[in-house]
């Protein structure tokens, strides 16, 4: 009986636009580890009913299996029933959100175009950036990855400009942006997306950003953003260790300011790299195609999110953290650029330049 009820609620959540990874983040945030085990088991049982799943869903299920291994049947019967009811309550209450792909059981669609060879080159550069202990080297490798991504976008526009329309291939995917320090991660993802010809809209309440862009660019955006998160955490760990060695106490405000500075400065460098690559490599026949594709992505974003609001990010209250974050982001002498304004889904940000609602 409980299993049947869970399957009904899970299927309803999927039809309201949610994907397995989206719900997994909510369960981790709002409930307990035992609920995550139960949720993973419920998803596995339900997806076995379908002969085929979209590649994105298959990848998310693999992550669930890796992170929440187990059958979900832990504890006594009373505890198990209580956990199930709490999980079902969460599934019942999730609102409808913008779909980014068909739910299971939908007719098969043509696969979205990707370039696995190019992604492999980007992935290799980012792996080196994550492994190095030198911030300047990590910055250079990440910038090189962004350059490769931009050159690939230019080449794709050059080849396809005369064959496909500017809106062909525009898709969307959701990327987790979780607390703490969600503002910094959202800023970083926004910059990575824009540097790659995409747009990002942050939903703070539900812990994700939706990235809209050409399908071939979405995987690269997620790959680079994930790598930069790893690099940011490594840089912060080094900064805190140095502060402790010097006898200085580092606080949450230091970490918040550090990560906001890191995200803002790295984002500015990525955008500058992308702009320079376009100027250098895109001939006059390609620029109109890139512009048309940029307009198509913007229009698709506005159709998906017609009621977005801009919100200023707060939290820069530790000067030492801000300066160390900028230093970690780049050793180069760049002019300071103010924090960009985030686009936040309606209801997720306060008007009038206030910080996003919590």
Short mmCIF file of C-alpha atoms in Angstrom, two decimals:
data_model
loop_
_atom_site.label_atom_id
_atom_site.label_comp_id
_atom_site.label_asym_id
_atom_site.label_seq_id
_atom_site.Cartn_x
_atom_site.Cartn_y
_atom_site.Cartn_z
CA UNK A 1 0.00 0.00 0.00
CA UNK A 2 2.76 2.46 0.93
CA UNK A 3 4.76 1.51 -2.16
CA UNK A 4 1.77 2.14 -4.42
CA UNK A 5 1.11 5.50 -2.81
CA UNK A 6 4.76 6.47 -3.19
CA UNK A 7 4.75 5.55 -6.87
CA UNK A 8 1.67 7.71 -7.48
CA UNK A 9 3.18 10.73 -5.72
CA UNK A 10 6.55 10.33 -7.41
CA UNK A 11 4.96 10.09 -10.86
CA UNK A 12 2.87 13.19 -10.14
CA UNK A 13 6.01 15.13 -9.13
CA UNK A 14 7.72 14.09 -12.36
CA UNK A 15 4.75 15.28 -14.39
CA UNK A 16 4.99 18.63 -12.57
CA UNK A 17 8.48 19.10 -14.00
CA UNK A 18 10.73 17.60 -11.32
CA UNK A 19 13.61 15.25 -12.10
CA UNK A 20 15.21 12.66 -9.77
CA UNK A 21 18.18 14.86 -8.87
CA UNK A 22 15.95 17.86 -8.07
CA UNK A 23 13.89 15.89 -5.58
CA UNK A 24 16.99 14.22 -4.13
CA UNK A 25 18.37 17.66 -3.22
CA UNK A 26 15.13 18.60 -1.46
CA UNK A 27 15.06 15.33 0.47
CA UNK A 28 18.68 15.79 1.61
CA UNK A 29 18.02 19.37 2.65
CA UNK A 30 14.65 19.03 4.38
CA UNK A 31 14.66 15.46 5.73
CA UNK A 32 17.18 12.96 7.08
CA UNK A 33 19.62 10.47 5.53
CA UNK A 34 17.15 7.62 6.08
CA UNK A 35 14.66 9.46 3.87
CA UNK A 36 17.28 9.75 1.12
CA UNK A 37 17.73 5.98 1.20
CA UNK A 38 14.00 5.47 0.99
CA UNK A 39 13.68 8.01 -1.83
CA UNK A 40 16.45 6.35 -3.86
CA UNK A 41 14.76 2.95 -3.47
CA UNK A 42 11.42 4.43 -4.53
CA UNK A 43 12.95 5.99 -7.65
CA UNK A 44 14.70 2.75 -8.60
CA UNK A 45 11.49 0.75 -8.23
CA UNK A 46 9.45 3.23 -10.24
CA UNK A 47 11.91 3.68 -13.12
CA UNK A 48 12.09 -0.09 -13.66
CA UNK A 49 8.60 0.18 -15.14
CA UNK A 50 9.89 2.07 -18.18
CA UNK A 51 11.56 0.45 -21.16
CA UNK A 52 13.70 3.51 -21.86
CA UNK A 53 14.79 6.64 -20.06
CA UNK A 54 16.34 9.85 -21.32
CA UNK A 55 20.16 9.90 -20.97
CA UNK A 56 19.90 12.71 -18.43
CA UNK A 57 17.64 10.57 -16.24
CA UNK A 58 19.95 7.57 -16.55
CA UNK A 59 22.87 9.69 -15.34
CA UNK A 60 20.86 11.00 -12.39
CA UNK A 61 19.83 7.48 -11.39
CA UNK A 62 23.49 6.42 -11.43
CA UNK A 63 24.30 9.30 -9.05
CA UNK A 64 21.45 8.24 -6.77
CA UNK A 65 22.78 4.68 -6.70
CA UNK A 66 26.28 5.94 -5.84
CA UNK A 67 25.20 8.38 -3.16
CA UNK A 68 22.29 6.53 -1.56
CA UNK A 69 23.14 2.86 -1.90
CA UNK A 70 20.76 0.63 0.01
CA UNK A 71 17.23 -0.68 -0.13
CA UNK A 72 15.74 2.03 2.08
CA UNK A 73 14.24 -0.56 4.45
CA UNK A 74 15.95 0.34 7.71
CA UNK A 75 14.68 0.27 11.30
CA UNK A 76 11.46 -1.10 12.72
CA UNK A 77 8.13 -1.07 10.89
CA UNK A 78 6.84 1.96 12.76
CA UNK A 79 9.93 4.03 11.91
CA UNK A 80 9.78 2.88 8.30
CA UNK A 81 6.14 3.91 8.01
CA UNK A 82 6.85 7.30 9.60
CA UNK A 83 9.73 7.92 7.19
CA UNK A 84 7.55 6.98 4.24
CA UNK A 85 4.79 9.36 5.32
CA UNK A 86 7.27 12.23 5.77
CA UNK A 87 8.76 11.55 2.34
CA UNK A 88 5.33 11.35 0.74
CA UNK A 89 4.35 14.65 2.34
CA UNK A 90 7.35 16.32 0.68
CA UNK A 91 6.52 14.78 -2.71
CA UNK A 92 2.89 15.85 -2.39
CA UNK A 93 3.79 19.46 -1.63
CA UNK A 94 6.30 20.21 -4.39
CA UNK A 95 4.83 22.78 -6.80
CA UNK A 96 4.84 22.65 -10.57
CA UNK A 97 8.07 23.96 -12.09
CA UNK A 98 9.25 24.58 -15.62
CA UNK A 99 9.95 21.22 -17.32
CA UNK A 100 13.39 20.81 -18.85
CA UNK A 101 12.68 17.49 -20.55
CA UNK A 102 9.99 14.87 -21.00
CA UNK A 103 9.04 12.65 -18.04
CA UNK A 104 9.39 8.85 -18.27
CA UNK A 105 6.87 7.24 -20.54
CA UNK A 106 6.86 10.09 -23.06
CA UNK A 107 7.46 9.28 -26.74
CA UNK A 108 11.18 9.12 -27.55
CA UNK A 109 12.75 12.29 -28.89
CA UNK A 110 15.80 12.84 -31.04
CA UNK A 111 19.01 12.97 -28.99
CA UNK A 112 20.35 16.44 -28.35
CA UNK A 113 23.65 17.23 -30.10
CA UNK A 114 26.83 17.03 -28.03
CA UNK A 115 30.52 16.83 -28.88
CA UNK A 116 32.06 14.18 -26.65
CA UNK A 117 35.55 14.75 -28.02
CA UNK A 118 35.46 18.45 -27.17
CA UNK A 119 34.03 17.72 -23.73
CA UNK A 120 36.86 15.26 -23.11
CA UNK A 121 39.42 17.96 -23.88
CA UNK A 122 37.68 20.40 -21.55
CA UNK A 123 37.40 17.74 -18.85
CA UNK A 124 41.13 16.98 -19.08
CA UNK A 125 42.06 20.65 -18.65
CA UNK A 126 39.75 21.03 -15.68
CA UNK A 127 41.12 17.90 -14.03
CA UNK A 128 44.57 19.50 -14.15
CA UNK A 129 43.14 22.73 -12.74
CA UNK A 130 41.59 20.84 -9.83
CA UNK A 131 44.81 18.95 -9.12
CA UNK A 132 47.24 21.87 -9.00
CA UNK A 133 48.09 23.60 -5.73
CA UNK A 134 48.84 26.90 -7.52
CA UNK A 135 45.86 29.26 -7.92
CA UNK A 136 47.41 31.06 -10.90
CA UNK A 137 47.87 27.78 -12.76
CA UNK A 138 44.32 26.70 -11.97
CA UNK A 139 43.06 30.04 -13.28
CA UNK A 140 45.03 29.67 -16.51
CA UNK A 141 43.79 26.12 -17.10
CA UNK A 142 40.18 27.10 -16.42
CA UNK A 143 40.50 30.06 -18.79
CA UNK A 144 41.91 27.72 -21.44
CA UNK A 145 38.91 25.42 -20.96
CA UNK A 146 36.60 28.41 -21.44
CA UNK A 147 38.52 29.37 -24.58
CA UNK A 148 38.06 25.86 -26.00
CA UNK A 149 34.34 25.99 -25.22
CA UNK A 150 34.00 29.37 -26.95
CA UNK A 151 35.97 28.26 -30.01
CA UNK A 152 33.76 25.20 -30.28
CA UNK A 153 30.67 27.43 -30.11
CA UNK A 154 32.10 29.62 -32.89
CA UNK A 155 32.90 26.59 -35.06
CA UNK A 156 29.41 25.20 -34.53
CA UNK A 157 27.88 28.53 -35.52
CA UNK A 158 30.06 28.69 -38.61
CA UNK A 159 29.05 25.18 -39.72
CA UNK A 160 25.37 25.31 -38.85
CA UNK A 161 24.54 28.95 -39.49
CA UNK A 162 23.33 28.40 -43.02
CA UNK A 163 21.53 25.14 -42.24
CA UNK A 164 19.62 25.56 -38.99
CA UNK A 165 17.55 28.31 -37.47
CA UNK A 166 18.90 30.34 -34.54
CA UNK A 167 16.52 28.68 -32.08
CA UNK A 168 17.18 25.11 -33.16
CA UNK A 169 18.72 23.01 -30.41
CA UNK A 170 17.90 25.36 -27.52
CA UNK A 171 17.29 23.30 -24.39
CA UNK A 172 17.50 23.62 -20.61
CA UNK A 173 18.85 21.73 -17.64
CA UNK A 174 18.80 22.27 -13.91
CA UNK A 175 22.00 22.44 -11.88
CA UNK A 176 22.05 22.25 -8.11
CA UNK A 177 22.94 25.46 -6.27
CA UNK A 178 22.88 24.49 -2.62
CA UNK A 179 23.49 26.28 0.65
CA UNK A 180 25.56 27.37 2.38
CA UNK A 181 26.95 30.10 0.15
CA UNK A 182 24.33 29.58 -2.54
CA UNK A 183 24.65 33.21 -3.65
CA UNK A 184 28.30 32.72 -4.57
CA UNK A 185 27.59 29.52 -6.50
CA UNK A 186 24.68 31.15 -8.33
CA UNK A 187 26.88 34.10 -9.35
CA UNK A 188 29.54 31.70 -10.59
CA UNK A 189 27.06 29.62 -12.58
CA UNK A 190 25.52 32.77 -14.06
CA UNK A 191 28.93 33.91 -15.28
CA UNK A 192 29.88 30.50 -16.69
CA UNK A 193 26.54 30.31 -18.49
CA UNK A 194 26.82 33.77 -20.02
CA UNK A 195 30.39 33.19 -21.13
CA UNK A 196 29.13 30.08 -22.95
CA UNK A 197 26.16 31.71 -24.68
CA UNK A 198 23.62 30.46 -22.12
CA UNK A 199 21.44 32.04 -19.43
CA UNK A 200 20.92 30.96 -15.82
CA UNK A 201 17.91 31.65 -13.60
CA UNK A 202 18.31 30.94 -9.88
CA UNK A 203 15.56 29.40 -7.75
CA UNK A 204 16.90 29.87 -4.24
CA UNK A 205 13.89 28.26 -2.57
CA UNK A 206 14.38 24.92 -4.26
CA UNK A 207 18.17 24.96 -4.51
CA UNK A 208 18.87 25.01 -8.24
CA UNK A 209 19.48 27.21 -11.25
CA UNK A 210 17.96 26.48 -14.63
CA UNK A 211 20.46 26.97 -17.45
CA UNK A 212 19.01 27.66 -20.89
CA UNK A 213 21.13 27.44 -24.01
CA UNK A 214 22.05 25.38 -27.00
CA UNK A 215 22.15 21.74 -26.04
CA UNK A 216 25.77 21.35 -27.10
CA UNK A 217 26.80 24.06 -24.60
CA UNK A 218 24.85 22.89 -21.56
CA UNK A 219 27.06 19.94 -20.68
CA UNK A 220 30.17 22.11 -20.93
CA UNK A 221 28.62 24.73 -18.64
CA UNK A 222 27.84 22.12 -15.98
CA UNK A 223 31.30 20.59 -16.31
CA UNK A 224 33.12 23.90 -15.89
CA UNK A 225 30.88 25.06 -13.05
CA UNK A 226 31.42 21.81 -11.14
CA UNK A 227 35.18 22.08 -11.58
CA UNK A 228 35.21 25.68 -10.38
CA UNK A 229 33.31 24.65 -7.25
CA UNK A 230 36.06 22.14 -6.48
CA UNK A 231 38.73 24.76 -7.11
CA UNK A 232 36.92 27.32 -4.94
CA UNK A 233 36.69 24.90 -2.03
CA UNK A 234 40.39 24.05 -2.38
CA UNK A 235 41.36 27.73 -2.46
CA UNK A 236 39.22 28.45 0.60
CA UNK A 237 40.77 25.54 2.51
CA UNK A 238 44.26 26.87 1.77
CA UNK A 239 43.29 30.41 2.80
CA UNK A 240 41.84 29.21 6.09
CA UNK A 241 44.92 27.09 6.83
CA UNK A 242 47.18 30.08 6.21
CA UNK A 243 45.01 32.23 8.47
CA UNK A 244 45.16 29.67 11.28
CA UNK A 245 48.93 29.41 10.93
CA UNK A 246 49.13 33.19 11.36
CA UNK A 247 46.95 33.03 14.46
CA UNK A 248 43.91 34.65 12.86
CA UNK A 249 40.43 33.26 13.37
CA UNK A 250 38.36 32.77 10.23
CA UNK A 251 34.59 33.10 10.50
CA UNK A 252 31.56 32.36 8.37
CA UNK A 253 31.60 35.97 7.18
CA UNK A 254 35.18 35.46 5.98
CA UNK A 255 34.16 32.37 4.02
CA UNK A 256 31.09 34.09 2.56
CA UNK A 257 33.09 37.13 1.44
CA UNK A 258 35.91 34.93 0.11
CA UNK A 259 33.60 32.84 -2.05
CA UNK A 260 31.62 35.84 -3.34
CA UNK A 261 34.88 37.52 -4.38
CA UNK A 262 36.13 34.31 -5.95
CA UNK A 263 32.93 33.79 -7.91
CA UNK A 264 32.74 37.39 -9.09
CA UNK A 265 36.37 37.64 -10.15
CA UNK A 266 36.62 34.23 -11.82
CA UNK A 267 33.34 34.93 -13.59
CA UNK A 268 34.67 38.22 -14.92
CA UNK A 269 37.80 36.49 -16.20
CA UNK A 270 35.78 33.80 -17.96
CA UNK A 271 33.57 36.37 -19.65
CA UNK A 272 36.65 38.36 -20.72
CA UNK A 273 38.24 35.20 -22.12
CA UNK A 274 35.10 34.36 -24.07
CA UNK A 275 34.79 37.90 -25.45
CA UNK A 276 38.46 37.96 -26.50
CA UNK A 277 38.11 34.58 -28.21
CA UNK A 278 35.07 35.76 -30.16
CA UNK A 279 36.92 38.92 -31.24
CA UNK A 280 39.94 36.91 -32.33
CA UNK A 281 38.30 33.92 -33.98
CA UNK A 282 34.83 34.83 -35.21
CA UNK A 283 34.81 36.24 -38.72
CA UNK A 284 32.21 38.67 -40.02
CA UNK A 285 30.11 35.81 -41.37
CA UNK A 286 29.83 34.22 -37.92
CA UNK A 287 29.04 37.23 -35.74
CA UNK A 288 25.44 37.59 -37.00
CA UNK A 289 24.85 33.87 -36.36
CA UNK A 290 26.19 34.15 -32.81
CA UNK A 291 24.05 37.23 -32.20
CA UNK A 292 20.94 35.48 -33.52
CA UNK A 293 21.61 32.47 -31.32
CA UNK A 294 22.10 34.71 -28.31
CA UNK A 295 18.74 36.35 -28.99
CA UNK A 296 17.11 32.93 -29.38
CA UNK A 297 18.48 31.80 -26.01
CA UNK A 298 17.32 35.00 -24.32
CA UNK A 299 13.84 34.66 -25.81
CA UNK A 300 13.61 31.01 -24.76
CA UNK A 301 14.63 31.98 -21.22
CA UNK A 302 12.00 34.70 -21.07
CA UNK A 303 9.33 32.27 -22.29
CA UNK A 304 10.26 29.81 -19.56
CA UNK A 305 10.56 32.48 -16.87
CA UNK A 306 8.35 35.46 -17.73
CA UNK A 307 8.36 36.79 -14.16
CA UNK A 308 11.98 36.97 -13.10
CA UNK A 309 13.30 39.59 -10.69
CA UNK A 310 16.76 41.00 -10.19
CA UNK A 311 18.25 40.76 -6.72
CA UNK A 312 21.42 42.10 -5.22
CA UNK A 313 23.54 39.70 -3.23
CA UNK A 314 24.52 40.59 0.30
CA UNK A 315 27.11 39.07 2.56
CA UNK A 316 30.32 40.97 1.73
CA UNK A 317 31.18 42.05 5.26
CA UNK A 318 34.73 40.76 5.71
CA UNK A 319 37.35 42.76 3.83
CA UNK A 320 40.07 40.18 4.43
CA UNK A 321 37.85 37.45 3.01
CA UNK A 322 37.03 39.53 -0.05
CA UNK A 323 40.68 40.36 -0.73
CA UNK A 324 41.82 36.77 -0.24
CA UNK A 325 39.05 35.55 -2.52
CA UNK A 326 40.12 37.89 -5.29
CA UNK A 327 43.74 36.87 -4.79
CA UNK A 328 42.80 33.21 -5.04
CA UNK A 329 40.71 33.83 -8.15
CA UNK A 330 43.52 35.50 -10.04
CA UNK A 331 47.04 36.81 -9.50
CA UNK A 332 46.54 39.20 -12.40
CA UNK A 333 46.00 42.92 -11.81
CA UNK A 334 42.43 43.48 -12.98
CA UNK A 335 40.15 46.42 -12.37
CA UNK A 336 37.48 45.70 -9.79
CA UNK A 337 34.05 44.96 -11.22
CA UNK A 338 30.98 45.25 -8.98
CA UNK A 339 28.94 42.17 -8.30
CA UNK A 340 26.56 41.50 -11.13
CA UNK A 341 22.87 41.32 -10.47
CA UNK A 342 21.37 37.87 -10.45
CA UNK A 343 18.21 36.95 -12.23
CA UNK A 344 16.04 35.23 -9.68
CA UNK A 345 12.75 33.50 -10.25
CA UNK A 346 9.66 35.40 -9.18
CA UNK A 347 9.25 35.03 -5.47
CA UNK A 348 12.89 34.03 -5.05
CA UNK A 349 14.27 37.53 -4.77
CA UNK A 350 13.25 40.78 -3.21
CA UNK A 351 12.74 43.85 -5.41
CA UNK A 352 14.50 47.11 -5.05
CA UNK A 353 18.03 45.74 -4.86
CA UNK A 354 17.45 43.64 -1.76
CA UNK A 355 19.05 40.28 -1.27
CA UNK A 356 17.17 37.16 -2.38
CA UNK A 357 14.40 36.15 -0.01
CA UNK A 358 15.23 33.29 2.30
#
